[in-house]
Coordinates of C-alpha atoms in Angstrom, one line a residue:
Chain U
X3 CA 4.5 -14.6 23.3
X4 CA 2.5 -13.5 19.8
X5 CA 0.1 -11.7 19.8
X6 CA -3.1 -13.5 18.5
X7 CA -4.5 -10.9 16.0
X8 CA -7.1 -13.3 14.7
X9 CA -8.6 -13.6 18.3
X10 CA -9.5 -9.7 17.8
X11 CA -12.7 -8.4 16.6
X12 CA -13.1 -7.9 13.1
X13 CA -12.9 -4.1 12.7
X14 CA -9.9 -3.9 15.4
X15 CA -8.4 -6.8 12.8
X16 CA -9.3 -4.7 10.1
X17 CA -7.2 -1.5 11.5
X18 CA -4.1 -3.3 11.9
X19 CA -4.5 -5.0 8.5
X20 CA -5.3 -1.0 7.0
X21 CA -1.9 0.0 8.7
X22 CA 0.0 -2.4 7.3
X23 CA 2.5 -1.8 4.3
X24 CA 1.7 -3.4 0.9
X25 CA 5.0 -5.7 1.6
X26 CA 3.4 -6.5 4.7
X27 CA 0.2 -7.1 3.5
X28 CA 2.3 -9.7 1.1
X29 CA 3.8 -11.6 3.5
X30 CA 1.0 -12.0 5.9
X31 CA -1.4 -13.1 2.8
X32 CA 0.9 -15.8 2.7
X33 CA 0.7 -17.4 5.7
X34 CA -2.5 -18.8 5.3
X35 CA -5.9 -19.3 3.8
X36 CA -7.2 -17.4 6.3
X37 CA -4.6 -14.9 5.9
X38 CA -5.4 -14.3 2.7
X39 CA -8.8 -13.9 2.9
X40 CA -8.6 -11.4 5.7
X41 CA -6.3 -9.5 3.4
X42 CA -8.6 -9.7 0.3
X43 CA -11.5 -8.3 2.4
X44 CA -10.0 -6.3 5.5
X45 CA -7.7 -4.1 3.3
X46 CA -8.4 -0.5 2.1
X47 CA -10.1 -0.4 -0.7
X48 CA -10.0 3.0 -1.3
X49 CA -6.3 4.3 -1.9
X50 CA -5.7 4.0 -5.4
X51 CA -2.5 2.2 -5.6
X52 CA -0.8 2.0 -8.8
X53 CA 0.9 -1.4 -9.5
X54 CA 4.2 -1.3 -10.8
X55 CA 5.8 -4.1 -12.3
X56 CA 10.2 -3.7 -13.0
X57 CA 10.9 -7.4 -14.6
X58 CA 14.5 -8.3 -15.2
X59 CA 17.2 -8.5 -13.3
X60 CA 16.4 -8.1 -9.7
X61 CA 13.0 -8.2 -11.3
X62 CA 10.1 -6.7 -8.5
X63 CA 6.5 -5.5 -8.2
X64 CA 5.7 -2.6 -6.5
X65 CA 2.6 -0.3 -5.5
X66 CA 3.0 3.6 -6.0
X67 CA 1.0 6.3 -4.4
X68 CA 0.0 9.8 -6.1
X69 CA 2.9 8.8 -9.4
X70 CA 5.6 7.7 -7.3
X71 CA 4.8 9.6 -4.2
X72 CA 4.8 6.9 -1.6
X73 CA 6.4 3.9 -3.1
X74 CA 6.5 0.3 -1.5
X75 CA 7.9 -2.9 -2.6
X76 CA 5.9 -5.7 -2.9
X77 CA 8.3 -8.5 -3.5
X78 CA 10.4 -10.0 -6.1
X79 CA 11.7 -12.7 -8.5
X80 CA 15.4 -13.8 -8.2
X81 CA 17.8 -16.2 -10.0
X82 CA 17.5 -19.3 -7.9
X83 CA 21.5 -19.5 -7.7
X84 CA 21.5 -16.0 -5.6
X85 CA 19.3 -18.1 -3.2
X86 CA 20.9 -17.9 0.4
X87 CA 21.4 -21.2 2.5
X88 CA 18.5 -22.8 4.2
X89 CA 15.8 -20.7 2.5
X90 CA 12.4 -21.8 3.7
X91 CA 9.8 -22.7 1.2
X92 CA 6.8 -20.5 -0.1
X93 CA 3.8 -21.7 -2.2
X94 CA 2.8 -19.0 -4.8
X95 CA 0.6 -19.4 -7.4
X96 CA 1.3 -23.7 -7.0
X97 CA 4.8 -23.3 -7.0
X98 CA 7.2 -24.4 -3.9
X99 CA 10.4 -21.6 -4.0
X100 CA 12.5 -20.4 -1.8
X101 CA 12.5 -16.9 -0.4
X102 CA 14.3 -14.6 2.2
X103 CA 14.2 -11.1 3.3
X104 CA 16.9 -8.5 2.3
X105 CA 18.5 -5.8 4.0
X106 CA 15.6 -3.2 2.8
X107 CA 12.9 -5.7 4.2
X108 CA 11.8 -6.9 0.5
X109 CA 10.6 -10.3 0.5
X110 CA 12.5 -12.2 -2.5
X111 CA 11.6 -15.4 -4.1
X112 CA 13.9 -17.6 -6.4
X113 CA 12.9 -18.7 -9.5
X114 CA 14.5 -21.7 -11.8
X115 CA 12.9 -19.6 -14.7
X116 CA 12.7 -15.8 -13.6
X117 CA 10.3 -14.7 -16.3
X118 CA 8.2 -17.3 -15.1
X119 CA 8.4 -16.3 -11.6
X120 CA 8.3 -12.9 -12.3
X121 CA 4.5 -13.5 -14.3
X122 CA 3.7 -15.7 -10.7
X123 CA 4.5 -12.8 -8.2
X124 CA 2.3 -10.4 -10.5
X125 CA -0.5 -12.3 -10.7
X126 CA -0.6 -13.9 -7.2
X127 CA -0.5 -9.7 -6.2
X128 CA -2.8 -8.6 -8.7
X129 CA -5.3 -11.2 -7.1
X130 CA -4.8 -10.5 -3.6
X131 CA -5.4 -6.8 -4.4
X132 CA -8.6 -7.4 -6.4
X133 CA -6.9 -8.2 -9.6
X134 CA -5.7 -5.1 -10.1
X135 CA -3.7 -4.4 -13.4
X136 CA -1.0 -3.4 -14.1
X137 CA -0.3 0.5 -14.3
X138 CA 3.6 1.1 -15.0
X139 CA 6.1 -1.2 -16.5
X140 CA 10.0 -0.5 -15.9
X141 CA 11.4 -3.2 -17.9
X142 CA 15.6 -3.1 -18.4
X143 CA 16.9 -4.2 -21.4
X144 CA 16.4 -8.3 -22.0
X145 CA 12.9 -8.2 -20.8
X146 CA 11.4 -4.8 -22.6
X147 CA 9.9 -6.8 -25.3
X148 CA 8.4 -10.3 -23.8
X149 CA 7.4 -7.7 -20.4
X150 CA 5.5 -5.9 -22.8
X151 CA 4.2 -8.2 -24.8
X152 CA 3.1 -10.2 -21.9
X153 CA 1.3 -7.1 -19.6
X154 CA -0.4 -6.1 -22.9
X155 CA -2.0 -9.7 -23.6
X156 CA -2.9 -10.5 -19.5
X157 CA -5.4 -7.1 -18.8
X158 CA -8.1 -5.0 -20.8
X159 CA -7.0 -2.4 -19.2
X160 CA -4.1 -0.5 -21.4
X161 CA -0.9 0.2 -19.5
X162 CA -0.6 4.2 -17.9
X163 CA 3.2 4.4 -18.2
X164 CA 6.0 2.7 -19.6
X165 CA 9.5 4.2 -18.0
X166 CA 12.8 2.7 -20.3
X167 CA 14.5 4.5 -17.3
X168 CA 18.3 4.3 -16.7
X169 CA 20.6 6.6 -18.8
X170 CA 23.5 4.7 -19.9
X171 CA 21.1 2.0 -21.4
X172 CA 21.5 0.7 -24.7
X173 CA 19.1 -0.7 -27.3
X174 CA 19.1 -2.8 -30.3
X175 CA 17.8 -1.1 -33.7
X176 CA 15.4 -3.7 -34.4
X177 CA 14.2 -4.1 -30.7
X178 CA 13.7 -0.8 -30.3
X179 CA 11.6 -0.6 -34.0
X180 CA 9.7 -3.2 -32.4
X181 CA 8.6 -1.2 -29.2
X182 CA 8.0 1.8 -30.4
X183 CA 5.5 0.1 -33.4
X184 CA 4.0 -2.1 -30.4
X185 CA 3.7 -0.1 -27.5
X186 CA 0.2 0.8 -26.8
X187 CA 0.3 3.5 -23.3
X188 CA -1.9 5.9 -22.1
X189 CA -0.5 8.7 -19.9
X190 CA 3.2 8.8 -20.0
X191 CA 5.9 7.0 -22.4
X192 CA 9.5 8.3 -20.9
X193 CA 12.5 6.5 -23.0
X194 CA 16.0 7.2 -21.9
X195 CA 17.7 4.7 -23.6
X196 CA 20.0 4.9 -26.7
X197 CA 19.5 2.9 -29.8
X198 CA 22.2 2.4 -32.5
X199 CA 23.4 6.5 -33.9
X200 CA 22.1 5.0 -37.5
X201 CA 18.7 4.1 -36.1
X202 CA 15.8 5.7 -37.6
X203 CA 12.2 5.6 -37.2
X204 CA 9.5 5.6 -39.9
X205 CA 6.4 4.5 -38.0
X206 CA 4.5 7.2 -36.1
X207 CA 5.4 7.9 -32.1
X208 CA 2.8 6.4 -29.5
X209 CA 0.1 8.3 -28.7
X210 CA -0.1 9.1 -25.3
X211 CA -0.4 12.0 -22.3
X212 CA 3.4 12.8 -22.0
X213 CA 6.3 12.0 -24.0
X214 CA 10.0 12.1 -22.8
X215 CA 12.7 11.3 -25.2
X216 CA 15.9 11.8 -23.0
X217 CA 18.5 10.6 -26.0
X218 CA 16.6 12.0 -29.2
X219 CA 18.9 12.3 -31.9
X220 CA 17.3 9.8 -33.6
X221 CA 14.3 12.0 -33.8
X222 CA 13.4 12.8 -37.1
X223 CA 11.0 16.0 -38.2
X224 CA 8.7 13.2 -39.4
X225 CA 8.6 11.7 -36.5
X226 CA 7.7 15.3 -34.5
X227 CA 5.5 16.3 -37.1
X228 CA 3.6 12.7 -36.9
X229 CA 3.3 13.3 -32.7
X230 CA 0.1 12.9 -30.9
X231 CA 0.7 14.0 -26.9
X232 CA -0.2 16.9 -24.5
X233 CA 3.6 17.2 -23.5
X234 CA 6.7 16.3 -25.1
X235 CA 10.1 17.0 -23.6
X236 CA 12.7 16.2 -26.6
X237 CA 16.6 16.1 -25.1
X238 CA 19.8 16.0 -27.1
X239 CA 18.2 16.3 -30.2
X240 CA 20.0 16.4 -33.6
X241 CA 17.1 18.3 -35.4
X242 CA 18.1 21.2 -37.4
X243 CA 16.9 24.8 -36.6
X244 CA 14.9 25.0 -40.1
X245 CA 13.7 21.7 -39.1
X246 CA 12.9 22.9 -35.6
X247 CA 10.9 26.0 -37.3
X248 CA 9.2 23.9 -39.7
X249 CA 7.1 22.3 -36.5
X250 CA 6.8 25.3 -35.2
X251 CA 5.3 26.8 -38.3
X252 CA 2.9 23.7 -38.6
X253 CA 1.8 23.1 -35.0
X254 CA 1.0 27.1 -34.7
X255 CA -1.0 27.0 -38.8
X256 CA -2.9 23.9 -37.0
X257 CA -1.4 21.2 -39.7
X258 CA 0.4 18.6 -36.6
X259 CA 0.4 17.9 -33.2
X260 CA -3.4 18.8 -32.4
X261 CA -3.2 18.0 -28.7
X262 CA -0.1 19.2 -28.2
X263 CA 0.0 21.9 -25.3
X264 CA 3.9 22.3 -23.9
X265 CA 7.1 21.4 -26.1
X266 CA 10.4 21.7 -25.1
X267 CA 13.5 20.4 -27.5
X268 CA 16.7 20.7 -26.2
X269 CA 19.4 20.4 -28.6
X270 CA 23.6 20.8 -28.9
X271 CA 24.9 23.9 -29.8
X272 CA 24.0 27.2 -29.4
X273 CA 20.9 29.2 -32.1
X274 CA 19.5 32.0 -31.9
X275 CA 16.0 32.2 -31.0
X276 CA 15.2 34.8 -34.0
X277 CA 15.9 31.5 -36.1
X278 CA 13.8 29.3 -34.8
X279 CA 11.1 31.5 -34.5
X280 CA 11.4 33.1 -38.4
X281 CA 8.0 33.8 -40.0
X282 CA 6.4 33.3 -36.7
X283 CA 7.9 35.5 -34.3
X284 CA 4.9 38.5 -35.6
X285 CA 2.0 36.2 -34.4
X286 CA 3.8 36.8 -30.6
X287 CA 2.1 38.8 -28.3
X288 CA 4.4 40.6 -25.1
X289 CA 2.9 40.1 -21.7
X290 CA 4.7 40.5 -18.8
X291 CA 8.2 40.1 -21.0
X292 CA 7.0 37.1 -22.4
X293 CA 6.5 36.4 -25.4
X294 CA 3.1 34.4 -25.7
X295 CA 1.9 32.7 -29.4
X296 CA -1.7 32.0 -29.9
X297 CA -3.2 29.9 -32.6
Chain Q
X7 CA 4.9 13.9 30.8
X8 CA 5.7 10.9 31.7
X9 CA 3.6 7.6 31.6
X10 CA 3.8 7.5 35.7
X11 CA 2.8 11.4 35.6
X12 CA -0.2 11.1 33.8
X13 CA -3.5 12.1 35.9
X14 CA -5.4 8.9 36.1
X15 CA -6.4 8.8 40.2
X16 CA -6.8 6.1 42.2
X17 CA -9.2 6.7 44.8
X18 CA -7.5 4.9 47.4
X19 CA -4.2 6.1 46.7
X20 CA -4.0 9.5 45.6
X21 CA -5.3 13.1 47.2
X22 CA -8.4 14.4 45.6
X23 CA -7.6 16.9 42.8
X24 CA -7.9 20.5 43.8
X25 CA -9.3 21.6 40.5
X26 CA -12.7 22.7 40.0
X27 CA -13.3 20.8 37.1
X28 CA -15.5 17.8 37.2
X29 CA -14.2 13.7 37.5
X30 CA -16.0 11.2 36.6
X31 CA -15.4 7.7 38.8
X32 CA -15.1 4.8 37.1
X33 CA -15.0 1.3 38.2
X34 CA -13.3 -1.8 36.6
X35 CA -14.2 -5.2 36.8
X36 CA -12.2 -6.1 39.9
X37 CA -13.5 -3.4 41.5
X38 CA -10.4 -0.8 41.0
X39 CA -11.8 2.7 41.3
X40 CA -10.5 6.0 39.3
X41 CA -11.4 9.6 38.6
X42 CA -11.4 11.0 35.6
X43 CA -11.7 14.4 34.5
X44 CA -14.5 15.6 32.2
X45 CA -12.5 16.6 29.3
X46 CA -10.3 13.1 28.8
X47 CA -13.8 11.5 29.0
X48 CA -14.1 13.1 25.7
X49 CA -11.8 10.9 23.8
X50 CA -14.2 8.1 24.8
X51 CA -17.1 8.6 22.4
X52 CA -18.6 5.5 25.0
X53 CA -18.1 7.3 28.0
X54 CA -18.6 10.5 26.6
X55 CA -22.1 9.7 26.1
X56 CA -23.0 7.2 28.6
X57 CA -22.3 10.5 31.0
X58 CA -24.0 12.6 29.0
X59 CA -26.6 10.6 29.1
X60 CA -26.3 10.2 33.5
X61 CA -26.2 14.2 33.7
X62 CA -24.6 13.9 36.5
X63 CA -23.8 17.3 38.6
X64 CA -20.9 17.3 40.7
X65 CA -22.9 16.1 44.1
X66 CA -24.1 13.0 42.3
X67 CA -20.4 12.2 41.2
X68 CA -19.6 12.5 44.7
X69 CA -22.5 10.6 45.8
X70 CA -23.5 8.1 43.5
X71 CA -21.8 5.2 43.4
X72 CA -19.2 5.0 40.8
X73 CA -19.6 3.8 37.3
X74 CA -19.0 0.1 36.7
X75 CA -17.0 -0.8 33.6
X76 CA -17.7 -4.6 33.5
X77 CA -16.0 -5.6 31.0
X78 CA -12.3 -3.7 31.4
X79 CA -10.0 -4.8 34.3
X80 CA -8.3 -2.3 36.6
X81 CA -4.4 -2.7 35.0
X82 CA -5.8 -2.3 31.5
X83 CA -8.2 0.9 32.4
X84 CA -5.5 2.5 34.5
X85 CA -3.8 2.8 31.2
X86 CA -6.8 3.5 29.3
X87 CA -7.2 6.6 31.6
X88 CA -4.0 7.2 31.8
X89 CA -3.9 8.2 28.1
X90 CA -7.3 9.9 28.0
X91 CA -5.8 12.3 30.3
X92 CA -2.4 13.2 28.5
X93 CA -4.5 13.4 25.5
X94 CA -7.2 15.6 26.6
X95 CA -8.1 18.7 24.5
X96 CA -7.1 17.1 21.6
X97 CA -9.0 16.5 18.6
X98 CA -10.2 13.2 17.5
X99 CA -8.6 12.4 14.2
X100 CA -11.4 11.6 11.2
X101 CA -9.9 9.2 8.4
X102 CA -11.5 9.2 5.3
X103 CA -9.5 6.2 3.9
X104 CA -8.5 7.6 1.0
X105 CA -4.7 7.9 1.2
X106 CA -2.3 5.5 3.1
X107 CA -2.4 5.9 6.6
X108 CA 0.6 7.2 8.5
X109 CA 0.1 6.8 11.7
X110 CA 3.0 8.5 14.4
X111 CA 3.5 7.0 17.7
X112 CA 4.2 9.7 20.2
X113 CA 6.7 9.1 23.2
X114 CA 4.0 9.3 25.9
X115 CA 2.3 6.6 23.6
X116 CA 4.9 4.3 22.7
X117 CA 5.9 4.1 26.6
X118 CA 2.1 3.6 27.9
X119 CA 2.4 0.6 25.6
X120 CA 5.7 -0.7 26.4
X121 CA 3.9 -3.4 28.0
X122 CA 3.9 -7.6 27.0
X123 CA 1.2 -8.6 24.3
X124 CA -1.5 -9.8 27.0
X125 CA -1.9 -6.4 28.1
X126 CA -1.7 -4.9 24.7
X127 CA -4.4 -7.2 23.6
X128 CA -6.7 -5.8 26.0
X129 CA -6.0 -2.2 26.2
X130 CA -6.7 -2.4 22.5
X131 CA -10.2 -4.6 23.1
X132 CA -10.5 -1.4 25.7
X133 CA -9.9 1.2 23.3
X134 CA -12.2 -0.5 21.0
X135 CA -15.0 -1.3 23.3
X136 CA -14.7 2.7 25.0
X137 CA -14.4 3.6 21.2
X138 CA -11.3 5.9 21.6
X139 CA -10.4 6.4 18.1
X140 CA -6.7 7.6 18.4
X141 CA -5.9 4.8 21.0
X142 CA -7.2 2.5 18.9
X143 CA -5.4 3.8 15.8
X144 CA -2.0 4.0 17.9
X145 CA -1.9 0.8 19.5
X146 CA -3.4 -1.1 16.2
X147 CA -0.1 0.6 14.8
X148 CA 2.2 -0.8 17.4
X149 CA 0.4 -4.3 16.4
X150 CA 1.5 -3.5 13.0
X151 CA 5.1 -2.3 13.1
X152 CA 5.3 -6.2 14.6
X153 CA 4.9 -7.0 10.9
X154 CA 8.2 -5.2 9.8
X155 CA 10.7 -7.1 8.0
X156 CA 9.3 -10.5 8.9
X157 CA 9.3 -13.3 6.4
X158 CA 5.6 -15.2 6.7
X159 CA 7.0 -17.5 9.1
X160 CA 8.1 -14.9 11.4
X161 CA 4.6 -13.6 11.1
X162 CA 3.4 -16.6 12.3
X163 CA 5.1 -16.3 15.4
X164 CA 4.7 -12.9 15.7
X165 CA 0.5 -12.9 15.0
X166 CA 0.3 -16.4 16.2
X167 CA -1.4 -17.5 12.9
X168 CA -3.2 -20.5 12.7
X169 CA -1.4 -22.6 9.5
X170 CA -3.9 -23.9 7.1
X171 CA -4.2 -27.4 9.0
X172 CA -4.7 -26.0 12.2
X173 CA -7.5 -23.7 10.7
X174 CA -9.2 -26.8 9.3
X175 CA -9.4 -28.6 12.3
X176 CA -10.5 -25.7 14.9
X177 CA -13.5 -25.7 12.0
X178 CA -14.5 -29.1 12.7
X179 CA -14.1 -29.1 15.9
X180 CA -16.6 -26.3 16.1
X181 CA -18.9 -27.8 13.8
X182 CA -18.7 -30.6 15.8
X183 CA -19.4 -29.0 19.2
X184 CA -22.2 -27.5 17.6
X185 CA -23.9 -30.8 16.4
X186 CA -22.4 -34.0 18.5
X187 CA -24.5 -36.4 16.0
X188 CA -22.1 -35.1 13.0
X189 CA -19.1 -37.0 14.9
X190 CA -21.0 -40.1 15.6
X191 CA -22.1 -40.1 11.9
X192 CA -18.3 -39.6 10.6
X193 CA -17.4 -42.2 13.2
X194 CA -19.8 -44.8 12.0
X195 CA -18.9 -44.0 8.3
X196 CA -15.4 -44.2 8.6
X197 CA -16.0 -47.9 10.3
X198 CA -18.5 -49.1 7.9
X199 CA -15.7 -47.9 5.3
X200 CA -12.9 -50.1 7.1
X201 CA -15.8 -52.7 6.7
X202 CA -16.1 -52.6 3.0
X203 CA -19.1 -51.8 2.4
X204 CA -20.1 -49.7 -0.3
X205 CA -22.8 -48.3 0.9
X206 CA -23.7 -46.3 4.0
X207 CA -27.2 -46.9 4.3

């Protein structure tokens, strides 16, 4: 026998519906109206979940607590040919798909057109959960450009973080021209993938909190001196050490990278820190065995 | 401890404690009596102050005749009690909603409630009506972890959800119950339509 949670007061209806996961909360919105309306106004409104959106394949939504700490899945959008047998039927957003539940106890729905059931899912969640936008996109490599283009154009709100996560990626020149003159991001832009070794930027980086360039040797002092962030970790860079001083010359005189609070650039090879540091080392101060520049 | 080890008394079947400490009798609506130590009383904000509020001494606990809990049968209060007293001392937990809630089970816990959903429905209209936060906020959590890795129409089983057809006619039924002329009126509108005529009045 079930146990008849609707037949419950209110506030004990409430608790159960404040203990239960995101995922959970998914499902159960979609059993009925009812369902969904007790989701819409029983659920806690006061964690700050951030809504993560991965389209692509194996394309899923998610909601993140405290950047990542707590992460649960929400559900996702599937090829409709990796459909099991004798999938029931769900209606989202006026469409009838199928859907199951996998090992890891994500709901999945199947899609004729993925992109277009990967834009359903996200907006039948962002409603349920007070049409929340969307915080971090984790695009892969086909969908970087439409994902982005399409988060941008549905919310006011500008997109925290944008992760090109996943180290063995690849990018197209042009694609990646593209993203990096579109991409409009407030706290953290982390790219890991690797364009073409000829690519080259001449537009200015994003500004933004953080920036994380894992394959940078297409980096250019241009590009560095052009930089608005707080935080910039710059790996596998291909800048040269007089280039490398150069910045630092600038940022510590005041002529780039205003904001700019904590830099590291990691390159190949092996300098000596007297070179980098030329003409600067003198405004250094020693505390504690450290040497510590103001400006 | 063990569920059957917990110190819920039953009047009738059990020695009176030896401790000094004060117990509180309670009585359920079929007229099942217990005793129940001051201190697990205090997980029951309810209780907690309805005896305050008695000032009993420990003559008029003996004397007086027991406190009636009308609403709270014997099997479902047993358990309530049961799980005041293993819980005793401990502090009630205050939730200020701001960070998912993780709520743990403990053994005692999850065996008290190894029980079928009737009973589980009421110990957890119990714990809500005695306001006992924790019990509340553990066997809310067993309702929940139902929920895991169901697909909607498991939940339907599980939560014995209503669909959407179901929901629509429980509404007119109780609209109906509420005003018996509404149904007469449908009823003579849906025949005047089978009629043809166009116009109701």
């Amino acid at each position: 026998m079930g146990l008849p949670v609707f037949s419950l007061p209110q506030l004990i209806l409430q608790e159960i519906i404040r203990q239960l996961l995101p995922g959970e909360l998914v499902c159960f919105s979609l059993c009925s109206r009812k369902s969904y309306n007790a989701v819409r106004l029983l659920r806690n409104k006061n964690i700050k979940w951030e809504f993560v959106v991965s389209p692509g394949t194996s394309a899923r939504i998610s909601f993140w607590f405290n950047e990542g700490y707590i992460k649960s899945n929400l559900m996702g959008a599937d090829d409709i040919f990796d459909a099991p047998r004798n999938c029931q039927i769900i209606k989202i957003k006026g469409n009838s798909v199928p859907y199951s539940m996998d090992w890891y106890h994500n709901l999945r729905t199947f899609w004729d057109d993925e992109k277009h059931g990967m834009r359903a899912i996200t907006e039948y969640c962002s409603e349920l959960f007070d049409n929340m936008d969307v915080h971090t996109l984790l695009p892969d490599g086909p969908s970087l450009l439409w994902s982005l283009n399409w988060v941008t154009n549905r919310q006011v709100t500008p997109l925290e973080n944008i992760q090109l996560s996943g180290d063995t990626r690849e990018i197209g020149g042009r694609e990646f021209d593209r993203f990096l003159r579109e991409v409009k991001v407030t706290n953290d832009l982390t790219i890991c993938w690797k364009p073409p070794p000829n690519f080259t930027f001449t537009g200015r980086l994003p500004r933004c909190q953080n920036i994380n360039i894992r394959k940078a040797s297409w980096l250019t002092i241009d590009n560095l001196l052009t930089m608005d962030s707080v935080v910039a970790h710059i790996i596998g860079s291909r800048l040269r050490i007089s280039q490398i001083n150069q910045f630092l010359r600038a940022w510590l005189n005041g002529q780039c990278a205003p904001r700019l609070k904590f830099l590291e650039i990691r390159i190949t090879g092996v300098a000596m820190a007297n070179q980098y540091l030329e003409g600067i080392r003198e405004r250094a101060v020693l505390e504690d065995g450290i040497l510590t520049f103001y400006w | 401890m063990s569920v059957e080890n917990a110190p819920v008394v039953d009047v009738d079947e059990a020695a009176i404690p030896v401790e000094k400490k004060m117990y509180y009798r309670f009585e359920s609506n079929d007229k099942k009596e217990f005793r129940v130590s001051e201190l697990a009383i205090q997980q029951s904000e309810t209780l907690n102050r309805l005896v305050e509020a008695m000032g009993y001494t420990s003559e008029d606990v003996e004397n007086k005749p027991a406190i009636a809990i009308e609403n709270i049968d014997g099997k479902t209060l047993k358990l309530v009690f049961q799980w005041c007293e293993h819980h005793k001392g401990e502090a009630i937990p205050v939730d200020d909603g701001s960070v998912p809630k993780i709520v743990e089970i403990p053994e005692f816990d999850a065996k008290l409630m190894d029980i079928d959903n009737g009973l589980l429905f009421k110990l957890i209209w119990a714990a809500d009506y005695l306001n006992i936060v924790q019990l509340l906020n553990v066997s809310c959590k067993k309702v929940a972890n139902m929920a895991q890795g169901k697909t909607p129409a498991q939940l339907r089983r599980v939560y014995l959800l209503p669909s959407d057809e179901e929901d629509e006619a429980a509404k007119r039924a109780a609209q109906e119950a509420q005003d018996p002329r509404a149904r007469e009126v449908e009823e003579e509108f849906e025949e005047r339509k089978r009629q043809g005529g166009n116009s109701f009045f």
